[in-house]
XYZ file of C-alpha atoms in Angstrom:
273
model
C 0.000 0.000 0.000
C 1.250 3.561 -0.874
C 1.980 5.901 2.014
C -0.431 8.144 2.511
C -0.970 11.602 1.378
C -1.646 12.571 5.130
C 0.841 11.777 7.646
C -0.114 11.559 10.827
C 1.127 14.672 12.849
C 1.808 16.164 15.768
C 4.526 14.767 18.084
C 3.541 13.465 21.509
C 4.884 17.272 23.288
C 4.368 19.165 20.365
C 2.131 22.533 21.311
C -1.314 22.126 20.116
C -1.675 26.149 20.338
C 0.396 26.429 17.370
C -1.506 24.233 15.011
C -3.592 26.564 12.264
C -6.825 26.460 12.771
C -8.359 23.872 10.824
C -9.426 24.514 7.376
C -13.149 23.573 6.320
C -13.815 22.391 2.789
C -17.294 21.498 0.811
C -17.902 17.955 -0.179
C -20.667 16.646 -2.406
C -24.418 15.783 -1.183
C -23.446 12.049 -1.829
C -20.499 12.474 -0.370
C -21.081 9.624 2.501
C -21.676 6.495 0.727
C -17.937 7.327 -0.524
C -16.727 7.731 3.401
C -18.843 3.967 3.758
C -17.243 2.521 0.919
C -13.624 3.425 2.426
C -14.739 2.347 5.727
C -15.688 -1.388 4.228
C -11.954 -1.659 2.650
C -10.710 -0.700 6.399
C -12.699 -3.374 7.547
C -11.714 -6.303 5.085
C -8.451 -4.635 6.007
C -8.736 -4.797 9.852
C -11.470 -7.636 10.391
C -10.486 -8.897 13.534
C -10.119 -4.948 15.002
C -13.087 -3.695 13.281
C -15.365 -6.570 14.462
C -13.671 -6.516 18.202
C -15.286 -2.592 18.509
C -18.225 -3.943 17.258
C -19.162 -6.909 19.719
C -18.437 -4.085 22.340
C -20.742 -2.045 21.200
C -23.053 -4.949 21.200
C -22.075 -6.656 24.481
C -22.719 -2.580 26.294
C -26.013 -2.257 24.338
C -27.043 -6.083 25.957
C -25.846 -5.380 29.260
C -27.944 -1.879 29.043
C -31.020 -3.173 28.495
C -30.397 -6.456 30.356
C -29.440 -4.417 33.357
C -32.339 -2.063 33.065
C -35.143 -4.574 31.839
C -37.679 -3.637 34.428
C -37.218 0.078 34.296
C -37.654 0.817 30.199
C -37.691 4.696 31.052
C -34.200 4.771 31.706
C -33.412 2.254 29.297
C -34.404 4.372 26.471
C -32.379 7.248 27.747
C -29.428 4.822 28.646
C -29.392 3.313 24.936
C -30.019 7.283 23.440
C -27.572 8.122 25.497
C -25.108 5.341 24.547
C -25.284 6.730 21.099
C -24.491 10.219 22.011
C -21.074 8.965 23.596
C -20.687 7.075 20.496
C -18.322 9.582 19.132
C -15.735 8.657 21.462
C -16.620 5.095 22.035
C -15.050 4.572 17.919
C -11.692 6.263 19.091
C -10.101 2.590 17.921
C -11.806 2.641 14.978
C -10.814 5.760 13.635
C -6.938 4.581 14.925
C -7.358 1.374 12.687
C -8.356 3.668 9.818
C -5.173 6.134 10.335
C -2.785 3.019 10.370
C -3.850 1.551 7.310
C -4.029 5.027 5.384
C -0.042 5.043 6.937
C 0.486 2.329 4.946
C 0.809 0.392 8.118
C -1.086 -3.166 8.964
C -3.592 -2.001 11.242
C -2.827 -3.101 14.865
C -5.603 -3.722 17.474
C -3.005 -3.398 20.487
C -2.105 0.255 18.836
C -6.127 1.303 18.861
C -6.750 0.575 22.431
C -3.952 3.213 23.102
C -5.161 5.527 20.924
C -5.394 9.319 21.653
C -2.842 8.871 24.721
C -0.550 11.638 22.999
C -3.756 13.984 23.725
C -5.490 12.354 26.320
C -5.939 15.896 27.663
C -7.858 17.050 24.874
C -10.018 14.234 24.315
C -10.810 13.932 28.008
C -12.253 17.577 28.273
C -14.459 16.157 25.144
C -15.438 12.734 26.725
C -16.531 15.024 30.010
C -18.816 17.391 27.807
C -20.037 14.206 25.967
C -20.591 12.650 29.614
C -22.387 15.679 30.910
C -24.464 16.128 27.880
C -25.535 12.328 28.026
C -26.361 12.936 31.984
C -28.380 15.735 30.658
C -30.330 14.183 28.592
C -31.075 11.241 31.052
C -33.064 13.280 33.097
C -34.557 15.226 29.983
C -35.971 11.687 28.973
C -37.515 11.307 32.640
C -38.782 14.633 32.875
C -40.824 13.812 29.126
C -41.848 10.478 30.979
C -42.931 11.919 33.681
C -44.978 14.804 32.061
C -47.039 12.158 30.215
C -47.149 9.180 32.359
C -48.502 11.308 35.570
C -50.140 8.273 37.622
C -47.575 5.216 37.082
C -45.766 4.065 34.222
C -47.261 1.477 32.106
C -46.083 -1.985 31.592
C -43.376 -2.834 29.336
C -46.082 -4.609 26.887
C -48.457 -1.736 26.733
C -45.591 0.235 26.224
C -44.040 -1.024 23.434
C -48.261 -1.179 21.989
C -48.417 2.182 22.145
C -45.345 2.899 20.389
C -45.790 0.146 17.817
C -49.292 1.458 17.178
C -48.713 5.471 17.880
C -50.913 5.971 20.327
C -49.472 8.116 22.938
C -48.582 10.687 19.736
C -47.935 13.590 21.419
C -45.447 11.349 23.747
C -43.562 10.314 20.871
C -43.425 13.711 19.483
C -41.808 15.213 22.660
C -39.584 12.581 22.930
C -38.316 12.853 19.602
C -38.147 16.161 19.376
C -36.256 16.226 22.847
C -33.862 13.537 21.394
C -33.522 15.351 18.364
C -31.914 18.477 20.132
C -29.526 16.550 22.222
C -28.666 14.589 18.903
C -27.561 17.322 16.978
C -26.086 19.309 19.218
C -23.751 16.069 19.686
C -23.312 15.203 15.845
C -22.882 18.700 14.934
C -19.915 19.320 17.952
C -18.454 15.764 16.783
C -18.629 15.415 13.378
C -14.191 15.533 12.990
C -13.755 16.693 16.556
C -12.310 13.293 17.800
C -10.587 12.474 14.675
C -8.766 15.926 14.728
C -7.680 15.419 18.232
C -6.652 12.290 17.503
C -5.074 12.910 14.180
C -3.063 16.329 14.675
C -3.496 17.096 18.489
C -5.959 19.365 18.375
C -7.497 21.041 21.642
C -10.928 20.564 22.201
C -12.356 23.956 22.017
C -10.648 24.386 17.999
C -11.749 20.468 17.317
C -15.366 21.125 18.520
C -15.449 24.808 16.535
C -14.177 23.267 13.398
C -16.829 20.309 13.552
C -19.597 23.137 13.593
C -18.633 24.689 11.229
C -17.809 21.730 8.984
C -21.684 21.013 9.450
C -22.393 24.864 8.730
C -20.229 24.567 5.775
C -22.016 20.945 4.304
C -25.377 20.924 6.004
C -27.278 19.073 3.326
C -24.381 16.142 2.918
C -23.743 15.771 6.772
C -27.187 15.700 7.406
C -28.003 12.634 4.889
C -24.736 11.308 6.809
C -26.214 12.082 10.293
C -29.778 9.965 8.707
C -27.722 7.288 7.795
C -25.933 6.480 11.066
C -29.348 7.039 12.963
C -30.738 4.316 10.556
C -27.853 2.231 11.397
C -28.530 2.533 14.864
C -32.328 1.545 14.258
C -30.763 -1.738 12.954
C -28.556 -2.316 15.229
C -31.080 -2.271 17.736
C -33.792 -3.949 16.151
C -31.598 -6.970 15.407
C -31.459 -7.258 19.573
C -27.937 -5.326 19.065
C -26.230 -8.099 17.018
C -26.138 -5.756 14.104
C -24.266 -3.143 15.843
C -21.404 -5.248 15.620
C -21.018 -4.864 11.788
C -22.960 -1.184 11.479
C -21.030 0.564 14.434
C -16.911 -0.078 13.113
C -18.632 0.611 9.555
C -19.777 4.353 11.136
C -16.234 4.693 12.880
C -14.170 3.992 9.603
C -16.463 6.221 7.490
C -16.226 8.758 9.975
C -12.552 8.733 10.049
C -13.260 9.492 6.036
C -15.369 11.994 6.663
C -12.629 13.992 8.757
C -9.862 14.009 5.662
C -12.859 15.048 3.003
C -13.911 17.687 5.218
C -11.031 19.252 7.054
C -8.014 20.552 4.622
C -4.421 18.557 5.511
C -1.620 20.491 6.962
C 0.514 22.244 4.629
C 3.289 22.019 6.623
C 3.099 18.904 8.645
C 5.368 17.727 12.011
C 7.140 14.774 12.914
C 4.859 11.743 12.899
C 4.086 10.314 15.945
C 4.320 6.748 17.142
């Protein structure tokens, strides 16, 4: 495999402060199903890798709703919420994707280590992540509780009145709730993690620079953002076993997404290990 056109690079005590700010480009409406075809060539690349993030985003979805069978309320908001930490959870994946675009053989060990030349940065984004998923717990319970006044219904009649729409104006908050707390996520993470990751970006620049990537490309990232939530409708409705293929499929593409959408450095560092 060639070496790629984008090096990976900032060196592990390299000043993040005097990295450019990251330049935004345009990409085409259809631009996604070219980040998922790249993202299935990582895979058959990085099988074992790819399909080790995905049984544990399975295996955490199980234990979820496993753990929280009797109390569906907070299993909703626990398996919304999983999603909207989903950004960092594919940290590995997006590793797997910048070793093989290295020209490397992508190395599972090397994943699970991967940010630890930045862990400062991508911990201040895991924490607003974090909060923002706490957030939104109690957001869910609040809607709950607002429409479910006397006592919550059984699981069955739950999942009836879902299946046959009607509690409307329940699903309508709760969507629209969820829908907030989505986007605000997707839009602060679209390349946030990958630019940390990739050139040792702070947080605040990596989080700017996603926002405006979506500002720049709101019809293509939005097709991208109904793709992944489509995904995730799978996933789930296969009793998670789909996530295992779907979720490393999102993390490589994403990866993709990050070098169509943010320009490389003209002037490059040292690569680091």
């Amino acid at each position: 495999m060639q070496q790629s056109e984008h090096p990976e690079v900032p060196q592990a005590g390299s000043d993040a402060l005097d990295l450019p700010f990251p330049v935004v480009r345009e990409v085409g409406l259809f631009a996604c199903f070219g980040w998922l075809a790249a993202a299935v060539r990582d895979m058959r690349a990085s099988p074992g890798g790819s399909l080790f993030y995905g049984s544990c985003f399975a295996f955490m979805g199980l234990v979820l709703t496993t753990v929280f069978r009797h109390a569906y309320h907070l299993t909703s908001a626990l398996v919304c919420g999983f999603l909207l930490l989903g950004p960092f959870l594919s940290l590995g994946l997006y590793d797997l994707s910048r070793q093989r675009e290295a020209g490397k053989s992508p190395v599972l060990a090397h994943s699970l280590t991967a940010g630890s030349h930045n862990a400062g940065a991508i911990g201040v984004f895991a924490v607003i992540l974090i909060i923002i998923f706490l957030v939104w717990a109690r957001a869910s319970l609040v809607v709950f509780a607002l429409f479910y006044t006397t006592q919550m219904p059984s699981v069955d009649h739950f999942l009836e009145q879902v299946l046959t729409l009607q509690n409307a104006e329940f699903l309508l908050a709760y969507a629209v709730v969820g829908f907030i707390f989505a986007s605000l996520v997707f839009g602060a993470s679209v390349v946030a993690i990958p630019l940390m990751l990739d050139r040792r970006q702070d947080a605040v620049t990596s989080i700017l620079a996603s926002l405006i990537s979506l500002g720049r490309n709101p019809a293509p990232l939005l097709l991208w953002a109904a793709i992944i939530a489509c995904f995730a409708v799978v996933g789930f409705a296969t009793f998670m076993l789909g996530l295992i293929v779907l979720m490393p499929l999102v993390g490589h593409a994403t990866w993709h997404a990050y070098r169509a959408l943010i320009e490389p450095l003209q002037h490059p560092v040292a690569a680091t290990a």
